[in-house]
JSON list of C-alpha atoms in Angstrom, two decimals:
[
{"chain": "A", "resi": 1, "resn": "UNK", "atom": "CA", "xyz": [0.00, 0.00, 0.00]},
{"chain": "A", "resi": 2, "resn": "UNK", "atom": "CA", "xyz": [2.75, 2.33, 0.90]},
{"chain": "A", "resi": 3, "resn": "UNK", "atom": "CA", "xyz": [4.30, 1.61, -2.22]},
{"chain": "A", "resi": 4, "resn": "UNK", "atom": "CA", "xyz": [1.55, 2.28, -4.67]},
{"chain": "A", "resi": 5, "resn": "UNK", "atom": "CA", "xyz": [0.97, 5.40, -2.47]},
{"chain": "A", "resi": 6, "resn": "UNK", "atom": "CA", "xyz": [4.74, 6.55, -2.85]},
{"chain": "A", "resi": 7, "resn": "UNK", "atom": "CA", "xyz": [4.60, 6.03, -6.82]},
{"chain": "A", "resi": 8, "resn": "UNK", "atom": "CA", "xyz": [0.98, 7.98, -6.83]},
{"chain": "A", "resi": 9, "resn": "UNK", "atom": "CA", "xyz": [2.72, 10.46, -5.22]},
{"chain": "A", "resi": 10, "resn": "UNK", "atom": "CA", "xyz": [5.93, 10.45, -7.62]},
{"chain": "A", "resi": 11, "resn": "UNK", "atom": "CA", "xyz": [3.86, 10.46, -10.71]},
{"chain": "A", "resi": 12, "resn": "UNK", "atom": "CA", "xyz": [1.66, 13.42, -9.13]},
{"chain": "A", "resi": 13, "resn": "UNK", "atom": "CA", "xyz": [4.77, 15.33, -8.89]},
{"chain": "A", "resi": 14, "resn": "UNK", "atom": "CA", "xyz": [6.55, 14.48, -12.58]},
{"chain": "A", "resi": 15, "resn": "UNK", "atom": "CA", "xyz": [2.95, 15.80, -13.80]},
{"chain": "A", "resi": 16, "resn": "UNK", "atom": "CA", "xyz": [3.25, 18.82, -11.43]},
{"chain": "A", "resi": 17, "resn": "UNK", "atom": "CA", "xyz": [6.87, 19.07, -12.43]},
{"chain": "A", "resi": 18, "resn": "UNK", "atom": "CA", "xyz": [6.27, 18.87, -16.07]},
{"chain": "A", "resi": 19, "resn": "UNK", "atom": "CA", "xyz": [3.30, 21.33, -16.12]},
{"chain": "A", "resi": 20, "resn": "UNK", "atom": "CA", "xyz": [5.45, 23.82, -14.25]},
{"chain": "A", "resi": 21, "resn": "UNK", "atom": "CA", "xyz": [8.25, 23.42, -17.12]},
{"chain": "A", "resi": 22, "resn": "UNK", "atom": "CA", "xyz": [5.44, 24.04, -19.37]},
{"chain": "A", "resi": 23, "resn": "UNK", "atom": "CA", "xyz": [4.25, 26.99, -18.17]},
{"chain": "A", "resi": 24, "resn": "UNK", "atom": "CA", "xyz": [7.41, 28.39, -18.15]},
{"chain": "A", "resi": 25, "resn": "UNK", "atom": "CA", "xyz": [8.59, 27.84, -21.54]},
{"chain": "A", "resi": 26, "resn": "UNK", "atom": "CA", "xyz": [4.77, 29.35, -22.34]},
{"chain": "A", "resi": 27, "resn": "UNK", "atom": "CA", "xyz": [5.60, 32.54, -20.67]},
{"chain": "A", "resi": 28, "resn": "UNK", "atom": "CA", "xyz": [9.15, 32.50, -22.29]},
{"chain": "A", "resi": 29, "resn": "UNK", "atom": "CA", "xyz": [8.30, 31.63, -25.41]},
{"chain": "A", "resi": 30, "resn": "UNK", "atom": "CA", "xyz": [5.25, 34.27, -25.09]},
{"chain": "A", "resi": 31, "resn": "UNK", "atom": "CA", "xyz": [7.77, 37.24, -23.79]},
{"chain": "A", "resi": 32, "resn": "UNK", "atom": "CA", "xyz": [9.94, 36.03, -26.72]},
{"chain": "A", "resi": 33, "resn": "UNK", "atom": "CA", "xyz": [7.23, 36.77, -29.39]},
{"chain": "A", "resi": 34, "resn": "UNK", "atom": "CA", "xyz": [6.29, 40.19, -27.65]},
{"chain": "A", "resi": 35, "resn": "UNK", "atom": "CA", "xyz": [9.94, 41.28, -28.09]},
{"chain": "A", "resi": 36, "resn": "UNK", "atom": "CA", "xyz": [10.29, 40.04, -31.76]},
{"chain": "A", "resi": 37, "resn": "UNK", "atom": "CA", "xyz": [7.04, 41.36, -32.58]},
{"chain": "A", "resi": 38, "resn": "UNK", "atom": "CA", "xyz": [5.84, 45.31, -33.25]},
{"chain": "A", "resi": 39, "resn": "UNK", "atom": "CA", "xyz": [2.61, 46.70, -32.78]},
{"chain": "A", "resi": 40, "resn": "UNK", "atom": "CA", "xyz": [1.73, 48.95, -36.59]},
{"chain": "A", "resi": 41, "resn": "UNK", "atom": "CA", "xyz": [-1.68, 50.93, -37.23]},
{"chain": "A", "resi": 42, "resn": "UNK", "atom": "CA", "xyz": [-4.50, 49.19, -39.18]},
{"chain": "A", "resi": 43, "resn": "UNK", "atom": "CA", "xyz": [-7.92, 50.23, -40.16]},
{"chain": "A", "resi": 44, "resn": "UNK", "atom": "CA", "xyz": [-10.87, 48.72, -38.10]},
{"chain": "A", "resi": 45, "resn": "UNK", "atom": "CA", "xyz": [-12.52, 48.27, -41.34]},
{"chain": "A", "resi": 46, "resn": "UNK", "atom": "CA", "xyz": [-12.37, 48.61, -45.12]},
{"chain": "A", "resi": 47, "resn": "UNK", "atom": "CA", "xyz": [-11.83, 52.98, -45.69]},
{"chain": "A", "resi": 48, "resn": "UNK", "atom": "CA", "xyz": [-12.42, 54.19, -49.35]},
{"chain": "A", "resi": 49, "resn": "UNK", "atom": "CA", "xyz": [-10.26, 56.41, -51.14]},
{"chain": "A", "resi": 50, "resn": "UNK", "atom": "CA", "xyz": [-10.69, 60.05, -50.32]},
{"chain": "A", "resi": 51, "resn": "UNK", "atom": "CA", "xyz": [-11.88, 59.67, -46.84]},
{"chain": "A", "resi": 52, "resn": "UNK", "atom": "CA", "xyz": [-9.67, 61.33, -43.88]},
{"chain": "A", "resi": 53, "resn": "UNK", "atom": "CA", "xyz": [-9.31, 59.37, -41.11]},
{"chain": "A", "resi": 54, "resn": "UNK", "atom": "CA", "xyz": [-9.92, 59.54, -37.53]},
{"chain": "A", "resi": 55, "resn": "UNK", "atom": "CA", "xyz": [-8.58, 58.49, -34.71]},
{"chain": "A", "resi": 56, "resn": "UNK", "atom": "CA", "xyz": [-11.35, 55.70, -33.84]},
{"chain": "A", "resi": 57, "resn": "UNK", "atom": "CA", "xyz": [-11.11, 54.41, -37.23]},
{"chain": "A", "resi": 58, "resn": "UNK", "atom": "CA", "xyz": [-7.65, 52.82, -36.32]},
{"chain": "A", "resi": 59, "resn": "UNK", "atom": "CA", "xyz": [-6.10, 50.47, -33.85]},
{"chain": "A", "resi": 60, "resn": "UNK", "atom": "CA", "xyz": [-2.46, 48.53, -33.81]},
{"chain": "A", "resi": 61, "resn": "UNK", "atom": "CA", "xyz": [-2.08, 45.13, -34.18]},
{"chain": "A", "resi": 62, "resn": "UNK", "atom": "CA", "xyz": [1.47, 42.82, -33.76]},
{"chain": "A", "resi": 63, "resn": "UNK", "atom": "CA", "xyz": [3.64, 41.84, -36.82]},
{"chain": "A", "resi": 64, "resn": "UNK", "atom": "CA", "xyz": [7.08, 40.48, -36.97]},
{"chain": "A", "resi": 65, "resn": "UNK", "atom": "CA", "xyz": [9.63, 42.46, -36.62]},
{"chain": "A", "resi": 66, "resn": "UNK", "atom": "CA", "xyz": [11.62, 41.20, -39.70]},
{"chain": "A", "resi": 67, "resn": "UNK", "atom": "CA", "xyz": [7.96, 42.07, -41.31]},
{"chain": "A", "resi": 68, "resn": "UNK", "atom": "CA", "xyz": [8.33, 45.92, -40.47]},
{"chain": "A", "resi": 69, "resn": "UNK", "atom": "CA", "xyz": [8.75, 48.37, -43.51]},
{"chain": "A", "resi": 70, "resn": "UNK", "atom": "CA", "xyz": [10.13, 52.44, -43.39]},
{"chain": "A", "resi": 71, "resn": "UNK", "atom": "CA", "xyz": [6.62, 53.02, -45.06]},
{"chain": "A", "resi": 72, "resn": "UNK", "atom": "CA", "xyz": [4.38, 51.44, -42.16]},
{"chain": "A", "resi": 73, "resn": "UNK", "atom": "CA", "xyz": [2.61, 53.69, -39.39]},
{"chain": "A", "resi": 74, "resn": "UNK", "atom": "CA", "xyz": [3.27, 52.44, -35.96]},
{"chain": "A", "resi": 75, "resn": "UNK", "atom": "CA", "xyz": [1.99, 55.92, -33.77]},
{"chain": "A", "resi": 76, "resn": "UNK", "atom": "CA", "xyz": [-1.89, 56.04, -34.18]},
{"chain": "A", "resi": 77, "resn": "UNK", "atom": "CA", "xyz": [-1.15, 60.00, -33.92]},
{"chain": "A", "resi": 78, "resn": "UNK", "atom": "CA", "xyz": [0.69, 60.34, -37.42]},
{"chain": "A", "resi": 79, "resn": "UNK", "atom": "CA", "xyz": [-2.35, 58.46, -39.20]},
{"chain": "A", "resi": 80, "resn": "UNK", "atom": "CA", "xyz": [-4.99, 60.47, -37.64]},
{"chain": "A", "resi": 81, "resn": "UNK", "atom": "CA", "xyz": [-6.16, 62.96, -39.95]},
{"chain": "A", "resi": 82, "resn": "UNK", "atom": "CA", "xyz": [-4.80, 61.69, -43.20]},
{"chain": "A", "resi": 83, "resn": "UNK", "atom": "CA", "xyz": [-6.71, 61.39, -46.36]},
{"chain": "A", "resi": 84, "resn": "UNK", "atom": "CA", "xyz": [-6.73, 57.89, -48.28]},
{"chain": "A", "resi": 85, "resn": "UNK", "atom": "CA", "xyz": [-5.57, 57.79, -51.47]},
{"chain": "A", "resi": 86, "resn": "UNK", "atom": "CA", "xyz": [-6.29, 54.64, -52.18]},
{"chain": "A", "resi": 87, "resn": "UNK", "atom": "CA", "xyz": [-8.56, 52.02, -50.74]},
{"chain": "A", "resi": 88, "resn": "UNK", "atom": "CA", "xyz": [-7.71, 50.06, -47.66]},
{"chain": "A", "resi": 89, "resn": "UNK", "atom": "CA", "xyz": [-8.88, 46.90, -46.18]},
{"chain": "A", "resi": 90, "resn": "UNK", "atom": "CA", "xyz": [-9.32, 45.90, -42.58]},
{"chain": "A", "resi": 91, "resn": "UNK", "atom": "CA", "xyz": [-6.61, 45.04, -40.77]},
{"chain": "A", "resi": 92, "resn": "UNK", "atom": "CA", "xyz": [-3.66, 45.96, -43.26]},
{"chain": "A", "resi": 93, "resn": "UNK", "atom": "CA", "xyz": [-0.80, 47.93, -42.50]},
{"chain": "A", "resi": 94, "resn": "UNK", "atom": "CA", "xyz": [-0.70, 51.08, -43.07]},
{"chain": "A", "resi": 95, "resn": "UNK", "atom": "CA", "xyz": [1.66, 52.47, -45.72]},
{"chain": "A", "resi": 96, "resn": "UNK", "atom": "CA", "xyz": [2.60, 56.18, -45.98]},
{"chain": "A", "resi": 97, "resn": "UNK", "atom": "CA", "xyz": [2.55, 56.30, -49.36]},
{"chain": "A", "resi": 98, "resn": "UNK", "atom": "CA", "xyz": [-1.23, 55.52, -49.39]},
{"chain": "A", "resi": 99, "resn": "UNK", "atom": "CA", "xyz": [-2.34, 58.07, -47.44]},
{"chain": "A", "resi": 100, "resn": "UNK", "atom": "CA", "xyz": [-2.03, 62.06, -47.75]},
{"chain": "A", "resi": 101, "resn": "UNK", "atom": "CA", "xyz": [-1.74, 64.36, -45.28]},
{"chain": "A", "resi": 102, "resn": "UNK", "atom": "CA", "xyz": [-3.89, 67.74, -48.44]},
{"chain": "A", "resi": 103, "resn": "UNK", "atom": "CA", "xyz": [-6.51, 66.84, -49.49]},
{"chain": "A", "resi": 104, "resn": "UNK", "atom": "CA", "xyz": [-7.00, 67.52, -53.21]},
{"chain": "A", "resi": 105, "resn": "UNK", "atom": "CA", "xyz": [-10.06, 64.95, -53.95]},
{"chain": "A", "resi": 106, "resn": "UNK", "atom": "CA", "xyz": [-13.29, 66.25, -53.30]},
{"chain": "A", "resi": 107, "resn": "UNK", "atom": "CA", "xyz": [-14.63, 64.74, -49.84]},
{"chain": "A", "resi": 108, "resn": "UNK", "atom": "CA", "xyz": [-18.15, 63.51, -49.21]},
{"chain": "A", "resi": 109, "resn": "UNK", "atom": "CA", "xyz": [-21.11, 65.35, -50.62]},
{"chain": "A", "resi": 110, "resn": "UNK", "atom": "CA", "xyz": [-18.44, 67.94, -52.36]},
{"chain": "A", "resi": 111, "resn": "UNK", "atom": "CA", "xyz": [-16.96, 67.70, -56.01]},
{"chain": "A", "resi": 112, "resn": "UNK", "atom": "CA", "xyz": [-14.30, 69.48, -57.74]},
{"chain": "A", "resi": 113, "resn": "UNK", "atom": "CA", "xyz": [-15.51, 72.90, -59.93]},
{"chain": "A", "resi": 114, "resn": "UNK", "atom": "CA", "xyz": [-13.30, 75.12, -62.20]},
{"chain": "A", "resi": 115, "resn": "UNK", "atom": "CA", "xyz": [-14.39, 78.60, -61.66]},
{"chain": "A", "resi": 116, "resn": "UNK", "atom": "CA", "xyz": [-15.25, 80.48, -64.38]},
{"chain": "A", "resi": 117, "resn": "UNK", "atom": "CA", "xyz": [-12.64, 83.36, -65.74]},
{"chain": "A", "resi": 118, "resn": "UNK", "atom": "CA", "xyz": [-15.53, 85.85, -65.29]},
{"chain": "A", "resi": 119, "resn": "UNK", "atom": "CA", "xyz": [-16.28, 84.83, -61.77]},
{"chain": "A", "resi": 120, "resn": "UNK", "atom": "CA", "xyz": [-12.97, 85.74, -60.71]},
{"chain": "A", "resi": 121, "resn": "UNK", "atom": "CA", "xyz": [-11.62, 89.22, -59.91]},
{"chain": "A", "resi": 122, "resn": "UNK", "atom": "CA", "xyz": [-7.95, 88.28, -58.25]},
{"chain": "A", "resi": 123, "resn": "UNK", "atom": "CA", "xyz": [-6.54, 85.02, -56.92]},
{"chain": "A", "resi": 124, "resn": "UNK", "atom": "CA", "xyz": [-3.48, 85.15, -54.80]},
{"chain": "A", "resi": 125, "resn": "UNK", "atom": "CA", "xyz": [-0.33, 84.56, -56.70]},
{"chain": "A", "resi": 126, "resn": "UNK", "atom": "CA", "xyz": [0.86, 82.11, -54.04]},
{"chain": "A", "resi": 127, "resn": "UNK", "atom": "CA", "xyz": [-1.92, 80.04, -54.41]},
{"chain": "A", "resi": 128, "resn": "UNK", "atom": "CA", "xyz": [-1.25, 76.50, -54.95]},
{"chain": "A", "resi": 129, "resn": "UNK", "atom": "CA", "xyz": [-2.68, 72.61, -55.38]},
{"chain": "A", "resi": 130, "resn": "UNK", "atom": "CA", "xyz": [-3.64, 71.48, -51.83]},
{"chain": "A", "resi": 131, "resn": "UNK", "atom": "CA", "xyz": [-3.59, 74.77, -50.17]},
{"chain": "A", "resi": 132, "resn": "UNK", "atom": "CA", "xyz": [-6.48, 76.26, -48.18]},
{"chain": "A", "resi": 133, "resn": "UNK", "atom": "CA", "xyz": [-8.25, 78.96, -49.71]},
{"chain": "A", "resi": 134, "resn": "UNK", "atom": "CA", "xyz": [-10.45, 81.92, -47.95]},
{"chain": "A", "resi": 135, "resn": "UNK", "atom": "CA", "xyz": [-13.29, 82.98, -50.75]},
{"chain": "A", "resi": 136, "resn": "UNK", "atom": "CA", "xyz": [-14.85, 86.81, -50.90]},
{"chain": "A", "resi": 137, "resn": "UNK", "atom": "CA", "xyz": [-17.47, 88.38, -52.96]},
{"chain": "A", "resi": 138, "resn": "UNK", "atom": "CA", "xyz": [-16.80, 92.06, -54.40]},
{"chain": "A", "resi": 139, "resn": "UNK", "atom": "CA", "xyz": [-18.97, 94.35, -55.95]},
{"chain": "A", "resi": 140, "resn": "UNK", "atom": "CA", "xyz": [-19.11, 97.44, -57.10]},
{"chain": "A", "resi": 141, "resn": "UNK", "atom": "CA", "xyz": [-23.07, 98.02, -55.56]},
{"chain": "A", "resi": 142, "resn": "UNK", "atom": "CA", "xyz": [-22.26, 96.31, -52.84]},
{"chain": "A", "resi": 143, "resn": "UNK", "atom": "CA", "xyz": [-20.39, 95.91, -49.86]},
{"chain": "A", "resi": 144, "resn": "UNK", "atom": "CA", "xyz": [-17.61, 93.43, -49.79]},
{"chain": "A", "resi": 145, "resn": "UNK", "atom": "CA", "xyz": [-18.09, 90.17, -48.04]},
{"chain": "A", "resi": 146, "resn": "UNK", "atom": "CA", "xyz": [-16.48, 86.97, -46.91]},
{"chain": "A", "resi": 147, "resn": "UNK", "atom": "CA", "xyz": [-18.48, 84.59, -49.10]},
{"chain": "A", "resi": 148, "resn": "UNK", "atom": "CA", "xyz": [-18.08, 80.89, -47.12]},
{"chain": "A", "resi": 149, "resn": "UNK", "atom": "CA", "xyz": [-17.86, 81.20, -43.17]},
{"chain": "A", "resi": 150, "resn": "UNK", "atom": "CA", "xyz": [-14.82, 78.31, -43.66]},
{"chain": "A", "resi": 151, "resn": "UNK", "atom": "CA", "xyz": [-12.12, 77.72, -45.82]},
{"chain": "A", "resi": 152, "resn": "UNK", "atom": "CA", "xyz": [-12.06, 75.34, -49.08]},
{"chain": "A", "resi": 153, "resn": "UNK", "atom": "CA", "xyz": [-9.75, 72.94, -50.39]},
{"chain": "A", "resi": 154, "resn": "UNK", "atom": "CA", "xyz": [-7.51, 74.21, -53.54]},
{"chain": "A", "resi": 155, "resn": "UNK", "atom": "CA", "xyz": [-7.62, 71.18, -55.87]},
{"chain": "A", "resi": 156, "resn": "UNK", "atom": "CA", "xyz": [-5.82, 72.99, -58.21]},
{"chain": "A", "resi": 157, "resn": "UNK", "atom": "CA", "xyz": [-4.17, 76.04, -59.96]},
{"chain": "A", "resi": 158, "resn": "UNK", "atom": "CA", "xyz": [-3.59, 76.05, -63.77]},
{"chain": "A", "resi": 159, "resn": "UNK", "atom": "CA", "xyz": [-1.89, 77.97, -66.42]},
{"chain": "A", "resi": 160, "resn": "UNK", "atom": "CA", "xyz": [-2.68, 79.31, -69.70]},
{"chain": "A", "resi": 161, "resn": "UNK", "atom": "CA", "xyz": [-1.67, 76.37, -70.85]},
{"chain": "A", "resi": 162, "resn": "UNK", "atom": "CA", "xyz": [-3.32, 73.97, -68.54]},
{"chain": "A", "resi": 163, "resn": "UNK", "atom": "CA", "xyz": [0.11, 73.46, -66.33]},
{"chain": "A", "resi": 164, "resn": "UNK", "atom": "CA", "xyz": [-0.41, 73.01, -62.93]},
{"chain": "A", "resi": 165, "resn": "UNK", "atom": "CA", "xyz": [1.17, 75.89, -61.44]},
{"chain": "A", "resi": 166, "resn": "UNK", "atom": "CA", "xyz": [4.14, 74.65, -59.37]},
{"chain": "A", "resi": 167, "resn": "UNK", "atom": "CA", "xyz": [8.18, 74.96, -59.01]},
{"chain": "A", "resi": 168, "resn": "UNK", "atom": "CA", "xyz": [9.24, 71.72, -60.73]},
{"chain": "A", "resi": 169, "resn": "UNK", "atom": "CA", "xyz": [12.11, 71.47, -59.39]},
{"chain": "A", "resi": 170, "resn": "UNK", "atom": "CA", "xyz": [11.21, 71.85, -55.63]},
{"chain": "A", "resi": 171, "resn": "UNK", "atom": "CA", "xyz": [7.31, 70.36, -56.13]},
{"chain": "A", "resi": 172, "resn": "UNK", "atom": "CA", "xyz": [5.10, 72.26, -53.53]},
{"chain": "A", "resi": 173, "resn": "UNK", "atom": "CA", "xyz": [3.17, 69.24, -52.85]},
{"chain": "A", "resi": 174, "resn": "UNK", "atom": "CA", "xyz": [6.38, 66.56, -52.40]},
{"chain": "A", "resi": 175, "resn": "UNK", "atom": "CA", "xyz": [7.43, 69.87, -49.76]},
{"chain": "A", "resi": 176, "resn": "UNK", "atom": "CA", "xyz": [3.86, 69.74, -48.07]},
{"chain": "A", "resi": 177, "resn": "UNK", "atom": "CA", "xyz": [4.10, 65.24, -47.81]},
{"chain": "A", "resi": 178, "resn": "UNK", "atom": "CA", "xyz": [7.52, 65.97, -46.38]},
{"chain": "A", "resi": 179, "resn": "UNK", "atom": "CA", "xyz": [5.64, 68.79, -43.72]},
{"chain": "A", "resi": 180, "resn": "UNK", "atom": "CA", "xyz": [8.94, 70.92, -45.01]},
{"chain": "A", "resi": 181, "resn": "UNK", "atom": "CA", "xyz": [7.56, 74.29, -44.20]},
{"chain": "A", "resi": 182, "resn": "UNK", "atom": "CA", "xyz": [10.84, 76.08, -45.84]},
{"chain": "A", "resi": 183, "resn": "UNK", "atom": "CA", "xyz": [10.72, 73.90, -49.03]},
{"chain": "A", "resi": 184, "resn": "UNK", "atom": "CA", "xyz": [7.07, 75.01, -49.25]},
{"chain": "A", "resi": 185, "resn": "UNK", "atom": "CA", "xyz": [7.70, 78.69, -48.93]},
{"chain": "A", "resi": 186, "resn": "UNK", "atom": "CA", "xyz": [10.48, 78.69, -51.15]},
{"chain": "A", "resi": 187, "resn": "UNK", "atom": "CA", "xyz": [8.22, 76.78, -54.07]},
{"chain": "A", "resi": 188, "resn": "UNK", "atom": "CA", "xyz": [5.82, 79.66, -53.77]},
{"chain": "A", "resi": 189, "resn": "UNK", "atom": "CA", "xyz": [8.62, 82.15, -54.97]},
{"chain": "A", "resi": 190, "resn": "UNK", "atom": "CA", "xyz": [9.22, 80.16, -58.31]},
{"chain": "A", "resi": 191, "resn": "UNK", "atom": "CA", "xyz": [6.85, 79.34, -60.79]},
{"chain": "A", "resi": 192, "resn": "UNK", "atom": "CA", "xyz": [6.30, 77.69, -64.05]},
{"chain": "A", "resi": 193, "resn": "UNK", "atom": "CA", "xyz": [3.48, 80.20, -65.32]},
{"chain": "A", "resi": 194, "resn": "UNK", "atom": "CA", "xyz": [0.53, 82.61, -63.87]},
{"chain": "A", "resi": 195, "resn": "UNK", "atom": "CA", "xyz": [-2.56, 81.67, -62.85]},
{"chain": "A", "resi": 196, "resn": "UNK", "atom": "CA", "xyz": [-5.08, 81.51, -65.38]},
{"chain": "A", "resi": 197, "resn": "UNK", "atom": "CA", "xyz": [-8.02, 79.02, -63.84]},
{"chain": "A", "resi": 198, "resn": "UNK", "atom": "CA", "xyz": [-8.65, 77.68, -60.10]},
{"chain": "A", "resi": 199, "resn": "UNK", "atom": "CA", "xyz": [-10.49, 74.65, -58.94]},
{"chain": "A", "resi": 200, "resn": "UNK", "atom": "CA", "xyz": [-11.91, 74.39, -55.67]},
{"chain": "A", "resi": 201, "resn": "UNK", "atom": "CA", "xyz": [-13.41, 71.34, -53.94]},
{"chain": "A", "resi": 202, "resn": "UNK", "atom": "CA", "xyz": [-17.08, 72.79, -53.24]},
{"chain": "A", "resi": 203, "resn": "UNK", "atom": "CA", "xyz": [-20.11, 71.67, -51.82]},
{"chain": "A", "resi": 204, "resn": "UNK", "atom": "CA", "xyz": [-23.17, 72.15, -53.81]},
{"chain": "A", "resi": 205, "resn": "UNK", "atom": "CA", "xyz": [-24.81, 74.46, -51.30]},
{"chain": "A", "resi": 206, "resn": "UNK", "atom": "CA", "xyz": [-21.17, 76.42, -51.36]},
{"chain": "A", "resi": 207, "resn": "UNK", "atom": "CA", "xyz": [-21.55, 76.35, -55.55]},
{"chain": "A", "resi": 208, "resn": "UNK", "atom": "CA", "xyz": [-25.24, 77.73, -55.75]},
{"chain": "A", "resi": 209, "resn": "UNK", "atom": "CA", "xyz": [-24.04, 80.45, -53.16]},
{"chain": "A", "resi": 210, "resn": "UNK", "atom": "CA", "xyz": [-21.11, 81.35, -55.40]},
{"chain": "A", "resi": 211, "resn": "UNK", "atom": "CA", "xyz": [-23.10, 81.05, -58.19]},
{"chain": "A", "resi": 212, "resn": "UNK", "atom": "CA", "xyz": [-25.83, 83.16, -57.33]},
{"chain": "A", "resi": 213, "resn": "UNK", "atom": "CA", "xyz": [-23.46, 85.88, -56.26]},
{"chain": "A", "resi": 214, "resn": "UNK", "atom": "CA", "xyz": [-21.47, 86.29, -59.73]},
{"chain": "A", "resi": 215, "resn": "UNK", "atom": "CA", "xyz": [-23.57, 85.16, -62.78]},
{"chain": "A", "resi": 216, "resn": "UNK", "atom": "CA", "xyz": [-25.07, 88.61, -62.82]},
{"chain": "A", "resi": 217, "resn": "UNK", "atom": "CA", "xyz": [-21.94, 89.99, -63.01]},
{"chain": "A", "resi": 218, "resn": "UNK", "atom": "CA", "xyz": [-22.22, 92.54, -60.61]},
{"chain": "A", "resi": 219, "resn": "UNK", "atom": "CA", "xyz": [-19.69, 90.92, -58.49]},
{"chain": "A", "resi": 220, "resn": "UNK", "atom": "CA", "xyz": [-17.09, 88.96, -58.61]},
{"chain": "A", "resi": 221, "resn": "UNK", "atom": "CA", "xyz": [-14.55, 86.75, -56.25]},
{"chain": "A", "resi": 222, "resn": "UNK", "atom": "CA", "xyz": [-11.37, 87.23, -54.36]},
{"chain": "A", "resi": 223, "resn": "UNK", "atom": "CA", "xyz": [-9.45, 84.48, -53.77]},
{"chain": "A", "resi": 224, "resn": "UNK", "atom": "CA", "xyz": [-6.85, 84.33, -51.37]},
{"chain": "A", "resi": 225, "resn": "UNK", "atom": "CA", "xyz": [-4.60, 82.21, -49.39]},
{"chain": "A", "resi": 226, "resn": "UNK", "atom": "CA", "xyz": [-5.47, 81.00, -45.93]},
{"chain": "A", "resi": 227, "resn": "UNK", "atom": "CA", "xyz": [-2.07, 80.41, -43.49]},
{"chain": "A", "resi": 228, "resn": "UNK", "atom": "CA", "xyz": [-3.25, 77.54, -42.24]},
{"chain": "A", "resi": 229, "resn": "UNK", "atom": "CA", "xyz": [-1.85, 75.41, -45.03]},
{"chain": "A", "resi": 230, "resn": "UNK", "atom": "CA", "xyz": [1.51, 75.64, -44.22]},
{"chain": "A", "resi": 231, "resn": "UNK", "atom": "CA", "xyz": [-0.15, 73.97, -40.60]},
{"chain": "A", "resi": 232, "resn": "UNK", "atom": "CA", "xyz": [-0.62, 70.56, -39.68]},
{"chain": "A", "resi": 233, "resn": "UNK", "atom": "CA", "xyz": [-4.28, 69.96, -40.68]},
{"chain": "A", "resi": 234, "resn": "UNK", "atom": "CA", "xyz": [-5.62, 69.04, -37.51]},
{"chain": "A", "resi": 235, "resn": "UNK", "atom": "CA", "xyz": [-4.77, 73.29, -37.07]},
{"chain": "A", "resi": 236, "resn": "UNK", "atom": "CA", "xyz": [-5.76, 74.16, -40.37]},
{"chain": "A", "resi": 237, "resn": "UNK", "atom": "CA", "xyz": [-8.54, 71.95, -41.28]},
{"chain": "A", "resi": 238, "resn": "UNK", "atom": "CA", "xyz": [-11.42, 73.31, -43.76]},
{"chain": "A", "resi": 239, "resn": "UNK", "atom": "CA", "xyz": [-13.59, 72.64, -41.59]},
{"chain": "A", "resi": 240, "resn": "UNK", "atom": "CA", "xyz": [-16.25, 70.82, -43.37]}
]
């Protein structure tokens, strides 16, 4: 009896024994993965091009270490805010290169409109794809006025010619990816052409106003540029 209760009590402790290696290892082997593993940003679900993302939109998940690219997002902070340029699906890393900091598509319920040449009284010369842009009305009957209570989105500045109006050799919009303030002040000084025709990224409440306000003639629109472009966005938003 003794006996059978002395190897009872020697196989109860080689099972003890070996579930205590076990665990172990698990927590090694577990602490192991954490430290070869990094935690990137990933959408929750599938985002469409063109929409700017928020914060609760996101969340981290682990990869591999040896997995991790320059181009992948690993603070939730730096994705926050950015417009997709192209589609993503749930759960996939993030990639800088996908996503774009100015918006120059047109973002829900807006599209992009070419103002017409008779619309337009003055647009700043500084003016530029991406930029914000503060719209005014001015007539000659009337009293001057700030036509849209927000900014709008540039979506782009064109020549006679029909050349975007940039510095091709120090690309405003390369400068404003980069967030290289300097680069995008000194792009603004040298130009390929003048102004000839402006697009803005309107509403169609914000068109029928604008609209309204110049087909008679009577008036006609000041464009100029709105600071806040050379800020981050979540500064400088247009507030739509």
């Amino acid at each position: 009896m003794n006996r059978k209760r002395q190897m009872a009590i020697s196989l109860s402790a080689a099972v003890l024994s070996g579930m205590l290696v076990y665990g172990v290892y698990w927590v090694q082997l577990r602490q192991l993965r954490q430290q070869e593993s990094l935690m990137v940003v990933v959408p929750r679900q599938f985002v469409p091009a063109g929409v700017r993302l928020s914060a609760d939109q996101l969340e981290t998940k682990p990869i591999p270490r040896s997995a991790l690219t320059e181009e992948m997002m690993t603070d939730l902070n730096e994705a926050a805010g950015m417009e997709v340029s192209v589609p993503l699906g749930a759960g996939e890393p993030l990639l800088r290169w996908k996503l774009d900091r100015y918006r120059l598509l047109p973002g829900p319920g807006e599209a992009t409109f070419q103002i017409p040449r008779e619309y337009v009284k003055s647009i700043s010369s500084g003016i530029r794809a991406g930029d914000l842009a503060i719209v005014y009305v001015s007539g000659a009957d009337s009293s001057s006025r700030r036509l849209f209570p927000n900014p709008v989105v540039v979506a782009g500045v064109k020549s006679a010619a029909n050349l975007e109006i940039d510095n091709p050799k120090n690309p405003n919009l390369l400068s404003m990816a980069n967030g290289d303030k300097e680069s995008m002040y000194a792009s603004r000084r040298d130009a390929n052409g003048a102004i000839d025709a402006i697009n803005l990224n309107l509403s169609e409440e914000q068109w029928l106003s604008l609209d309204a306000a110049c087909k008679s003639g009577e008036a006609k629109l000041v464009v100029a540029f709105d600071s806040a472009s050379l800020r981050p966005v979540a500064e400088g938003d247009a507030g739509r």
